Coordinates of N, CA and C in Angstrom, one line a residue:
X1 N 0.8 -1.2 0.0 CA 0.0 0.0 0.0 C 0.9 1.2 0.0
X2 N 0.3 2.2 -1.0 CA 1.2 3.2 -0.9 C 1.0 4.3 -0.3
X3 N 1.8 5.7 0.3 CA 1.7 6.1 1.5 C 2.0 8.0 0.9
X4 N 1.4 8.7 1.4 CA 1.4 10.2 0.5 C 2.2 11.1 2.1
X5 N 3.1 11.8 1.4 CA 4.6 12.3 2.6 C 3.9 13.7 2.6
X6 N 3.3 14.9 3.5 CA 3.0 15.9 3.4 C 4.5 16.7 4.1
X7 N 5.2 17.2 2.9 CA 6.4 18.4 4.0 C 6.3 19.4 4.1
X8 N 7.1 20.3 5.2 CA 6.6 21.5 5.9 C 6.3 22.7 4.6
X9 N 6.9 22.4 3.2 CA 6.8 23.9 2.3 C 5.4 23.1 1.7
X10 N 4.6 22.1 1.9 CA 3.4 22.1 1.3 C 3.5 21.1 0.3
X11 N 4.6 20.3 0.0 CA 4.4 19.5 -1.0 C 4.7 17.6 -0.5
X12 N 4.2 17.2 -1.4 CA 3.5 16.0 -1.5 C 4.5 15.0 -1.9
X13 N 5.1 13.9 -1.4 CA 6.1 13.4 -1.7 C 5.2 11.4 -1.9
X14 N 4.8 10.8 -3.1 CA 4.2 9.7 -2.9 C 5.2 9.0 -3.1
X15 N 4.8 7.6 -2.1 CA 5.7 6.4 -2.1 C 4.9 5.2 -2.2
X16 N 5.6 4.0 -2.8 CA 4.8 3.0 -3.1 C 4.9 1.7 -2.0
X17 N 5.8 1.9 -0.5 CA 5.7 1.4 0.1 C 5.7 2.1 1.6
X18 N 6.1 2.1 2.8 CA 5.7 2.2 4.1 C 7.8 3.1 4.0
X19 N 7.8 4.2 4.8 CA 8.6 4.4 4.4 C 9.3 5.4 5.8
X20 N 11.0 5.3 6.3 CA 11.3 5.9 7.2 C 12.0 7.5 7.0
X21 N 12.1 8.1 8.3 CA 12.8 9.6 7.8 C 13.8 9.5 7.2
X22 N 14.8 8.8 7.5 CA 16.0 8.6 6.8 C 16.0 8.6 5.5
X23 N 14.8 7.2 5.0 CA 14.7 7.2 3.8 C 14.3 8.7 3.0
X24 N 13.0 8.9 3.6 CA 12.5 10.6 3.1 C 13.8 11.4 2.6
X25 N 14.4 11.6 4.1 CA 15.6 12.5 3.7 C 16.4 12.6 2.4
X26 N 17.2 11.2 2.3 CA 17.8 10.7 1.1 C 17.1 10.9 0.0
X27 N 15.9 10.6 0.0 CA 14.9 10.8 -1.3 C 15.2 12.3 -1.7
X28 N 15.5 13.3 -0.8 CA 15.8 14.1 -1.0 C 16.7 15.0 -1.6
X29 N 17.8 14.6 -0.6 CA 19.1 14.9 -0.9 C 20.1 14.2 0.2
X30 N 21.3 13.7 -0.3 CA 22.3 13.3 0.6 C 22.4 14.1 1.6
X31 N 23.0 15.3 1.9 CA 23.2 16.7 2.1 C 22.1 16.4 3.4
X32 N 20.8 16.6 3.1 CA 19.9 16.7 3.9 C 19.7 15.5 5.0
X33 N 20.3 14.3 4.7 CA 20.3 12.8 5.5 C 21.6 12.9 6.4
X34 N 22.5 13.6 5.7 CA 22.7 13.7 7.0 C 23.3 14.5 8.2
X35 N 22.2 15.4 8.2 CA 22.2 16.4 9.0 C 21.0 15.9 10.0
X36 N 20.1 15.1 9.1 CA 18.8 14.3 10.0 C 18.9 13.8 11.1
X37 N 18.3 13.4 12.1 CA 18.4 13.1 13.3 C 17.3 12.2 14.1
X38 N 16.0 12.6 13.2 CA 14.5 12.2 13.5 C 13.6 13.1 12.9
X39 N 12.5 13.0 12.7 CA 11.6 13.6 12.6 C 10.3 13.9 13.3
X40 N 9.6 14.8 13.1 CA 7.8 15.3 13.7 C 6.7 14.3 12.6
X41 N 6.6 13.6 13.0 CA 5.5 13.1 12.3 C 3.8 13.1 13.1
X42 N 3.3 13.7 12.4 CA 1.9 14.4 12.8 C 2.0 14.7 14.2
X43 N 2.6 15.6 14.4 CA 2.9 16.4 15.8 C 4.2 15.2 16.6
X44 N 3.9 14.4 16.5 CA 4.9 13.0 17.2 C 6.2 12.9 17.0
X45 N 7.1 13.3 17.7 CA 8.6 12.9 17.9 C 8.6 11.5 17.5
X46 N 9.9 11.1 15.8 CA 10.1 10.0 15.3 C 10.9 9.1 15.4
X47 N 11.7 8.2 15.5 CA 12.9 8.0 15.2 C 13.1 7.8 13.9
X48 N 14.2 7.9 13.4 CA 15.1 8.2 11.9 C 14.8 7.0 11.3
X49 N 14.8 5.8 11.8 CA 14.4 4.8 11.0 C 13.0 3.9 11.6
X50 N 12.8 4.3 12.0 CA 11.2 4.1 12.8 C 10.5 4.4 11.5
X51 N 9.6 3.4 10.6 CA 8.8 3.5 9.1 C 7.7 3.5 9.8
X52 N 7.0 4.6 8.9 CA 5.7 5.3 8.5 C 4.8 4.3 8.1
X53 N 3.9 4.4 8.5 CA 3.0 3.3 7.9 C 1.8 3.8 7.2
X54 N 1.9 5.4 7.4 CA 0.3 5.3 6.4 C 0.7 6.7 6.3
X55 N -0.1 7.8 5.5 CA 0.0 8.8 4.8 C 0.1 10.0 6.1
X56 N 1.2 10.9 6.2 CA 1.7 11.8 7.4 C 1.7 12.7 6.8
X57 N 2.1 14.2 7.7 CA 2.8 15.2 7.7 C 3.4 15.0 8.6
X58 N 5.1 15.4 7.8 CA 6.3 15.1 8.2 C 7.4 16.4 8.4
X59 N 7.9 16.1 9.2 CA 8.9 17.1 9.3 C 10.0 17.1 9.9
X60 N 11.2 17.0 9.3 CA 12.6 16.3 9.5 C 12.9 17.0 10.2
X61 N 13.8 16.5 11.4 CA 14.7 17.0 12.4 C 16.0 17.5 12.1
X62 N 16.4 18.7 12.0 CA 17.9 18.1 11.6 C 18.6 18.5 13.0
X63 N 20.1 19.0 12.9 CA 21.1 18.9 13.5 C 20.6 20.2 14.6
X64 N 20.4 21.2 14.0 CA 20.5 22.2 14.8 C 18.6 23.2 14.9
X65 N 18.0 22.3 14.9 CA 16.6 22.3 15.6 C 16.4 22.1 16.9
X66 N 16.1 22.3 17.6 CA 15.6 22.0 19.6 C 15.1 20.8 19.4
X67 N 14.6 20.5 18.9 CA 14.2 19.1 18.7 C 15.2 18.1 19.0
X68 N 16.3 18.2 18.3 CA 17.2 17.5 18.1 C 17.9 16.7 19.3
X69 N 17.9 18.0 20.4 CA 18.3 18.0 21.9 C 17.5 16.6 22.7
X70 N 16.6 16.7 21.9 CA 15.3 15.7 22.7 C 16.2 14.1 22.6
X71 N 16.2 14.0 21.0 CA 16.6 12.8 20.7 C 18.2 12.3 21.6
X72 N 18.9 13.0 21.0 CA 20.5 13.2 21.8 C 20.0 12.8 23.2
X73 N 19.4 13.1 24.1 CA 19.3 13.2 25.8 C 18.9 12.1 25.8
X74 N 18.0 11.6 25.3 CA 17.3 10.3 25.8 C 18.3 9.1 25.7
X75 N 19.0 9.4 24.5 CA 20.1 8.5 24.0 C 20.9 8.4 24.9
X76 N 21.9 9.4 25.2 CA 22.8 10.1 26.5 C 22.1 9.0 28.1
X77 N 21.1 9.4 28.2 CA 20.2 8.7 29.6 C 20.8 7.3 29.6
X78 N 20.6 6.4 28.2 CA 20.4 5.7 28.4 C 22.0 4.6 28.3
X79 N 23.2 5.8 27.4 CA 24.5 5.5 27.7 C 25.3 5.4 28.8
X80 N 24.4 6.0 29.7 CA 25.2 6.4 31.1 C 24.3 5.4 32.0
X81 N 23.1 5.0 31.7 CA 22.8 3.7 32.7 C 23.8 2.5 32.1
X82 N 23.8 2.2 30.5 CA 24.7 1.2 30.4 C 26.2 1.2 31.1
X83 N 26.5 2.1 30.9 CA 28.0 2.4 31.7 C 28.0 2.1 32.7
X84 N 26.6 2.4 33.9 CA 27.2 2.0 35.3 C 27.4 0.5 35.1
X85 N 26.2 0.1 34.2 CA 25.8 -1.5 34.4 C 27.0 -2.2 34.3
X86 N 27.9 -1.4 33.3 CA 29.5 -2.2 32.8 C 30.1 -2.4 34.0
X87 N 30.0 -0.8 34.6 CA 30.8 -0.8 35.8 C 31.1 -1.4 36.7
X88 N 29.7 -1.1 37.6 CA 29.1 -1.7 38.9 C 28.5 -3.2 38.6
X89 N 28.6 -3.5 37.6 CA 28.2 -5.4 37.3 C 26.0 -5.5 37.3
X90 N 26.0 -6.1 36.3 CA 24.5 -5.9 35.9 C 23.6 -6.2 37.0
X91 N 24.2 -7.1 37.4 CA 23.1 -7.7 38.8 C 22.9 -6.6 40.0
X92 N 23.8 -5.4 39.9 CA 23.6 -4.8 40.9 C 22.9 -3.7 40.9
X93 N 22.7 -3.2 39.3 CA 22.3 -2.5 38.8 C 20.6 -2.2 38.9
X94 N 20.3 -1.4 39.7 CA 18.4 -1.5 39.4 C 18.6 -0.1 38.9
X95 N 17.8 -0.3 37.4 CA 17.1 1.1 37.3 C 15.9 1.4 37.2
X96 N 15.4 3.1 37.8 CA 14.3 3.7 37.5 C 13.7 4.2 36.4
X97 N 14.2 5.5 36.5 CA 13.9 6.2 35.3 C 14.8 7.5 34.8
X98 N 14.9 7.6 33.6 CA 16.1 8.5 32.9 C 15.6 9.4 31.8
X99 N 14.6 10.2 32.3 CA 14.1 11.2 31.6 C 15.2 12.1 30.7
X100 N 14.4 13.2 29.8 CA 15.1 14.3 29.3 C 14.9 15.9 30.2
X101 N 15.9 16.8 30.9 CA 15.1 17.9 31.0 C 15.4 18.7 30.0
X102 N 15.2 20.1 30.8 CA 15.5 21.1 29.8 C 16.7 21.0 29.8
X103 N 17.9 21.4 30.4 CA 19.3 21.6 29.8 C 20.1 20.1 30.1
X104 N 19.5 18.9 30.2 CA 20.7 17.8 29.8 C 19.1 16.5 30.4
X105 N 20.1 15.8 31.2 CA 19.0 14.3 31.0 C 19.6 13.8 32.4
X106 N 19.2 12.8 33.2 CA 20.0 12.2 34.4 C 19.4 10.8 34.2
X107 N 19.5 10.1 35.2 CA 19.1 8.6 35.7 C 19.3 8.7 37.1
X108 N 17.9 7.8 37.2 CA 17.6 7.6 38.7 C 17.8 6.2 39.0
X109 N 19.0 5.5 39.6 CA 19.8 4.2 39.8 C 19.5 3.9 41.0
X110 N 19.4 2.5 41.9 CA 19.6 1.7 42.7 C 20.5 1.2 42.6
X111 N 21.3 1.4 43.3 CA 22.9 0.7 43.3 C 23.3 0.2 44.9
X112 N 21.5 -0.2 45.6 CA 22.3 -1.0 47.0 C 23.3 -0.2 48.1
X113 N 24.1 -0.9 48.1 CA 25.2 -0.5 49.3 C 26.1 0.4 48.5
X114 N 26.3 0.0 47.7 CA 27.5 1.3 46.5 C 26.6 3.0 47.0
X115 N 27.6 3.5 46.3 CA 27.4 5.1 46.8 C 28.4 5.6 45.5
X116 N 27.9 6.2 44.7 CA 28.2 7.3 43.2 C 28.5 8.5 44.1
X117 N 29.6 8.9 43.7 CA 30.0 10.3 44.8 C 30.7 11.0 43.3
X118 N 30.8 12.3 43.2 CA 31.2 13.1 42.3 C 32.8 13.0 41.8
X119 N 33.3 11.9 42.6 CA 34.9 11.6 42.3 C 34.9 10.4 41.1
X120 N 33.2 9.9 41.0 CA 33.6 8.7 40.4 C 32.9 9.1 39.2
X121 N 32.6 10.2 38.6 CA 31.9 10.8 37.4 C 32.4 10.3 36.1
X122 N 34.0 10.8 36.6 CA 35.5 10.8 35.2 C 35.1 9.2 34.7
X123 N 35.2 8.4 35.7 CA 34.9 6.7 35.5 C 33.6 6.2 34.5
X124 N 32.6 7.3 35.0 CA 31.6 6.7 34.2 C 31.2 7.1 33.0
X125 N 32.2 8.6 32.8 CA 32.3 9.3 31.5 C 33.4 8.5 30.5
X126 N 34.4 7.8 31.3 CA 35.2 7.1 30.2 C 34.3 5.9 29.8
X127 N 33.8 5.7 30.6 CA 32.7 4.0 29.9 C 32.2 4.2 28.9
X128 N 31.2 5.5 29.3 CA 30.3 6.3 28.5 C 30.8 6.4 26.7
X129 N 32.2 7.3 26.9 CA 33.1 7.0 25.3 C 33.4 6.4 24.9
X130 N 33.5 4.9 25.7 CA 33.8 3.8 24.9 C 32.5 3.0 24.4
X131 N 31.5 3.8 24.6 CA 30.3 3.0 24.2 C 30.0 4.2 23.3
X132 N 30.4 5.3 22.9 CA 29.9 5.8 22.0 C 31.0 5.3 20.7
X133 N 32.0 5.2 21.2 CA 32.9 5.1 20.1 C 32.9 3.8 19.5
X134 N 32.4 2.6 20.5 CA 31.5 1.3 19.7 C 30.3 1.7 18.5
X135 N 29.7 3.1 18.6 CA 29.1 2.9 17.6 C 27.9 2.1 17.6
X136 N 27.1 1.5 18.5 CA 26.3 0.8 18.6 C 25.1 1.3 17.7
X137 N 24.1 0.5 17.2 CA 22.9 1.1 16.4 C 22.2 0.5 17.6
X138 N 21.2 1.8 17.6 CA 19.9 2.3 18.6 C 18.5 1.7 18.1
X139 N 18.1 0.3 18.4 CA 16.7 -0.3 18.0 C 15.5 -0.2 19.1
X140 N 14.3 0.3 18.0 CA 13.3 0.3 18.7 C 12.6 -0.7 18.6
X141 N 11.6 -1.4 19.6 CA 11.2 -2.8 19.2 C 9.5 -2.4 20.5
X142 N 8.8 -3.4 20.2 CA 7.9 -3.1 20.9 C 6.8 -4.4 21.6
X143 N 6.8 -4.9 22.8 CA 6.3 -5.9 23.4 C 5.0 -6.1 23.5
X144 N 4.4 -7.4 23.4 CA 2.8 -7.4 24.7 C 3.6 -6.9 25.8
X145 N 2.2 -7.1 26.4 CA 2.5 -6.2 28.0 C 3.0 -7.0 28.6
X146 N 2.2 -8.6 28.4 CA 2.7 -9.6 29.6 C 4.1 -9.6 29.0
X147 N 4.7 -10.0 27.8 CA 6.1 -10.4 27.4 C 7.1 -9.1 28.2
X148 N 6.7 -7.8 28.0 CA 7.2 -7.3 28.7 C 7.7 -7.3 30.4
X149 N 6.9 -7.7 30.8 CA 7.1 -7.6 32.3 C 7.6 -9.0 32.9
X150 N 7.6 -9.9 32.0 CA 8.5 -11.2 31.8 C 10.0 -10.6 31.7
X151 N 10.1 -9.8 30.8 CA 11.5 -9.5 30.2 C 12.3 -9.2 31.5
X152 N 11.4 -7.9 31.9 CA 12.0 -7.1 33.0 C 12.2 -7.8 34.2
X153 N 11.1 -8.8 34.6 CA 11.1 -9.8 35.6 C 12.7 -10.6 35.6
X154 N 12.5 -11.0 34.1 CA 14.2 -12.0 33.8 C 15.3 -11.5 34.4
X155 N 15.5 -9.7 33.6 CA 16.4 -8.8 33.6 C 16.6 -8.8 35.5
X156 N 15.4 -8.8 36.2 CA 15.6 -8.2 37.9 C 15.7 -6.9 37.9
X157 N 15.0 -6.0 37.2 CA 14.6 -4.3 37.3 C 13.5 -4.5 37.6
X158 N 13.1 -4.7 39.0 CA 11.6 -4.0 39.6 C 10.9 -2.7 39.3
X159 N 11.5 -1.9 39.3 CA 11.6 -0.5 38.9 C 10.5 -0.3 37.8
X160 N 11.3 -1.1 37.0 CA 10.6 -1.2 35.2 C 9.0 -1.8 35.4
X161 N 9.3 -3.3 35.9 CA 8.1 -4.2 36.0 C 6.5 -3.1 36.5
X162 N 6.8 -2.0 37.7 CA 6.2 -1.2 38.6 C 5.6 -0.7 37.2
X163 N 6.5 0.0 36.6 CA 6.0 0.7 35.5 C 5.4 0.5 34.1
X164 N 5.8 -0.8 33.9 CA 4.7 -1.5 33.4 C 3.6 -1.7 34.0
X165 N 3.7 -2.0 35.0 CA 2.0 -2.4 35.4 C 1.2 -1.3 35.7
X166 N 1.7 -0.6 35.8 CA 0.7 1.0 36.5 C 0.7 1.8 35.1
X167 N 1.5 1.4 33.9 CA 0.7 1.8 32.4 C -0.6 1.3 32.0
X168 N -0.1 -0.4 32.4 CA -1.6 -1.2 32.3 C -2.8 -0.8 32.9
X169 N -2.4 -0.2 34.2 CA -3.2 -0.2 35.4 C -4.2 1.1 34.4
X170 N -3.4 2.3 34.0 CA -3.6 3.4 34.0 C -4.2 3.7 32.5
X171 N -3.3 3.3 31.9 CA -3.9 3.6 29.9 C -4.9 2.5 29.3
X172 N -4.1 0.9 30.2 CA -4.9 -0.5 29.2 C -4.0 -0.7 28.3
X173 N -2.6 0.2 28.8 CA -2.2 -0.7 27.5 C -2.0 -2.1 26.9
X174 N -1.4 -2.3 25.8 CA -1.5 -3.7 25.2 C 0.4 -4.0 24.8
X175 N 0.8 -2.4 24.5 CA 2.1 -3.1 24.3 C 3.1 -2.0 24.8
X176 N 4.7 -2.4 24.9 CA 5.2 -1.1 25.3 C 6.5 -1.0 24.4
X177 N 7.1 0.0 24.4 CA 8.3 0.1 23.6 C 9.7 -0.1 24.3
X178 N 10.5 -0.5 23.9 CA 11.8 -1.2 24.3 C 12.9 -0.1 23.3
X179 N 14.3 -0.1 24.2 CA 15.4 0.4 23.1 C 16.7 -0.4 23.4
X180 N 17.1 -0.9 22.6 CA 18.0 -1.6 22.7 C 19.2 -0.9 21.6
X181 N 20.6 -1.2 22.9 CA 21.8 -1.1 21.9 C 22.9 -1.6 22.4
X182 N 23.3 -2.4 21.7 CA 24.2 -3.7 22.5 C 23.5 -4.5 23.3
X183 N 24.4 -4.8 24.3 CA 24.1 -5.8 25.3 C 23.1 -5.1 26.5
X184 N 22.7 -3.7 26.3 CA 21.9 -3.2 26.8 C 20.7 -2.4 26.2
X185 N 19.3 -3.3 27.3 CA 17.8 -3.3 26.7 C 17.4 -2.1 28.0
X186 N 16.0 -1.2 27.8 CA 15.7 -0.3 28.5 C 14.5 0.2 28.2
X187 N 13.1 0.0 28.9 CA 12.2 0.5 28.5 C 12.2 1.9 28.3
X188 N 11.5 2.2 27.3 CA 11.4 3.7 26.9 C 10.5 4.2 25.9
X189 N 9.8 5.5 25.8 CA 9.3 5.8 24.3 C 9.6 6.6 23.5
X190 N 10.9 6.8 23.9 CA 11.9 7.5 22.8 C 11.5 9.3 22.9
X191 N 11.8 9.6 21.7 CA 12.4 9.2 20.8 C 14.0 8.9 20.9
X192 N 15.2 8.4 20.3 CA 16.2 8.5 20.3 C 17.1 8.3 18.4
X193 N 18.3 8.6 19.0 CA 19.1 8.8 18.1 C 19.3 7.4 17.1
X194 N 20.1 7.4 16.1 CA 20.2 6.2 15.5 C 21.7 5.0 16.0
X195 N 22.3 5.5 16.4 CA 23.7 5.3 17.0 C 23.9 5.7 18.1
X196 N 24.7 5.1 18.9 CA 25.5 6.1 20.0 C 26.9 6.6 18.9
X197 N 27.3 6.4 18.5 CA 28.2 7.0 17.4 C 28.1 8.7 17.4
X198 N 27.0 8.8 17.0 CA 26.1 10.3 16.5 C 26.8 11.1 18.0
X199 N 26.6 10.6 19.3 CA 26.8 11.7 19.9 C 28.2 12.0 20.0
X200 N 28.4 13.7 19.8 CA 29.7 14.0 19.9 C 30.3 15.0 21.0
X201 N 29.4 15.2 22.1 CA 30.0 16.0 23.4 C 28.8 15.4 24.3
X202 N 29.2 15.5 25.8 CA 28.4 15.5 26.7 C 29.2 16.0 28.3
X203 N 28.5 15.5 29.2 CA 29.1 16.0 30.6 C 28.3 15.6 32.1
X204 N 28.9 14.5 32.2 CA 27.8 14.8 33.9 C 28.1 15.4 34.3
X205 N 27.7 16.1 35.3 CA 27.4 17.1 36.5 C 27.5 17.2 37.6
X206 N 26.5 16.3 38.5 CA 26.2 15.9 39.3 C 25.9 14.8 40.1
X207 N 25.9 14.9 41.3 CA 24.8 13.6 41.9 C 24.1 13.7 43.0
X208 N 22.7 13.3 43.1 CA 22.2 13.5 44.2 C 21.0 12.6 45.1
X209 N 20.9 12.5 45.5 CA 19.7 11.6 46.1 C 18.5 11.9 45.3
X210 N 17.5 10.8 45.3 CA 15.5 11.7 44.6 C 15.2 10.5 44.9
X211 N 14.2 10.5 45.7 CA 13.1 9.0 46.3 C 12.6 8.8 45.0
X212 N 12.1 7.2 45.4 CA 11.4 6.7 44.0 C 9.7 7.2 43.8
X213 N 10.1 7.9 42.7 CA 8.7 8.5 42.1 C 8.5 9.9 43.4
X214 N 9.5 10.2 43.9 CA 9.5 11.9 44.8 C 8.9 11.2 45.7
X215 N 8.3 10.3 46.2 CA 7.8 10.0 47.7 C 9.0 10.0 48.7
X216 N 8.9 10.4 49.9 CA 10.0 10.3 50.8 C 9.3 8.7 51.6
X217 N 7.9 8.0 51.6 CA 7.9 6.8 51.9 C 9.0 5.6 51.3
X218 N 9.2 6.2 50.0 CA 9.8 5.1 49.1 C 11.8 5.2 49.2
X219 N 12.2 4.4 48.9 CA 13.6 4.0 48.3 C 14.1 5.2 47.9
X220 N 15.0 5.8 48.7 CA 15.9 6.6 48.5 C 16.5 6.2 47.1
X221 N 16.8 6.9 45.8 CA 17.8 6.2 45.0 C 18.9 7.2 44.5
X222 N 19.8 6.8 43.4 CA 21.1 8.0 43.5 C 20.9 8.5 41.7
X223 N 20.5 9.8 42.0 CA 20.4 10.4 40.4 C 21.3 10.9 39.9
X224 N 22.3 10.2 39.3 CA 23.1 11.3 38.2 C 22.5 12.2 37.1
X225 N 23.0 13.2 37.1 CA 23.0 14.4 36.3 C 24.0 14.5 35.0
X226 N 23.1 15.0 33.6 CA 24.8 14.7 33.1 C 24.1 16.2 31.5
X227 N 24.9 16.2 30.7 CA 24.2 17.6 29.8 C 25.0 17.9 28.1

């Protein structure tokens, strides 16, 4: 089935199959691919190879859009949980959640008896560049619910499982989104980059305590900061 591309100057791009931003771009121009990063598809933050399935208005992300910052952070979030996991050994690792803010992104970690203090930042920034300089490709993939909370059960991130169920509890959902790069998986709904390759500066910050989900009843956990 073929699929009709609405772009931001008004014109009409048809294709004769299901088709991603990347591809758009290229359709385009070289030049234009790759400066790309993601796209707005009908208001919706895209990933770059995440395909379209039916007739949009589209609008490519490139390099130096605010948009762009979105994609990058979430990515970032999710380089810096892999890092501790290298670090600190997977089993010890529980994580929460690793939003984007305004000026950078953090993660909110269970790390048990360990304690992340600002001397051990440089450590998890070198991890961090050797996982970008791996180059990893960034997949998005998308579960039942139950399969999901199987996974997370497997993995031993309560954290996750919690939040699976209180989407169920809350939306009904049916499935969730996953990102995987390398040997590390992480619920999320993106958007993100297409590589860790792509990113080319960053910086933690900080570190500080934030109870799970802001309750002071709950689990103290340790939030790095990073930008």
């Amino acid at each position: 089935m073929g699929i009709s591309i609405k772009l931001p100057d008004g014109s009409i791009r048809e294709y004769g199959r299901r088709m991603t931003p990347a591809e758009i771009a290229r359709d385009i121009s070289e030049g234009l691919a790759r400066r790309t990063f993601g796209a707005v598809v009908d208001e919706e933050l895209w990933d770059l190879e995440r395909p379209i399935e039916s007739d949009a208005s589209v609008r490519l992300v490139l390099d130096k859009d605010p948009e762009a910052a979105v994609f990058f952070r979430h990515t970032m979030s999710h380089i810096l949980a892999q890092a501790v996991m290298r670090i600190y050994g997977k089993e010890k690792v529980k994580l929460a959640i690793g939003p984007t803010i305004e000026n950078g992104f953090y993660y909110d970690i269970d790390l048990g008896d360990i304690r992340i203090t600002e001397e051990d930042l440089p450590k998890i920034e070198s991890e961090m560049n050797r996982i970008i300089k791996e180059d990893l490709t960034v997949e998005r993939f998308e579960l039942p619910v139950s399969d999901a909370v199987a996974l997370m059960k497997k993995e031993d991130q309560p954290y996750k499982v919690e939040l699976i169920e209180d989407l169920i509890k809350d939306t009904g959902a049916k499935t969730v989104t996953f990102y995987k790069q390398g040997e590390f998986v992480d619920l999320c709904r993106g958007p993100h980059i297409s590589s860790t390759g792509k990113v080319k500066y960053f910086k933690l910050t900080s570190v500080s305590g934030a109870y799970w989900r802001g309750d002071e009843k709950n689990k103290m956990l340790q939030r790095v900061y990073g930008t």
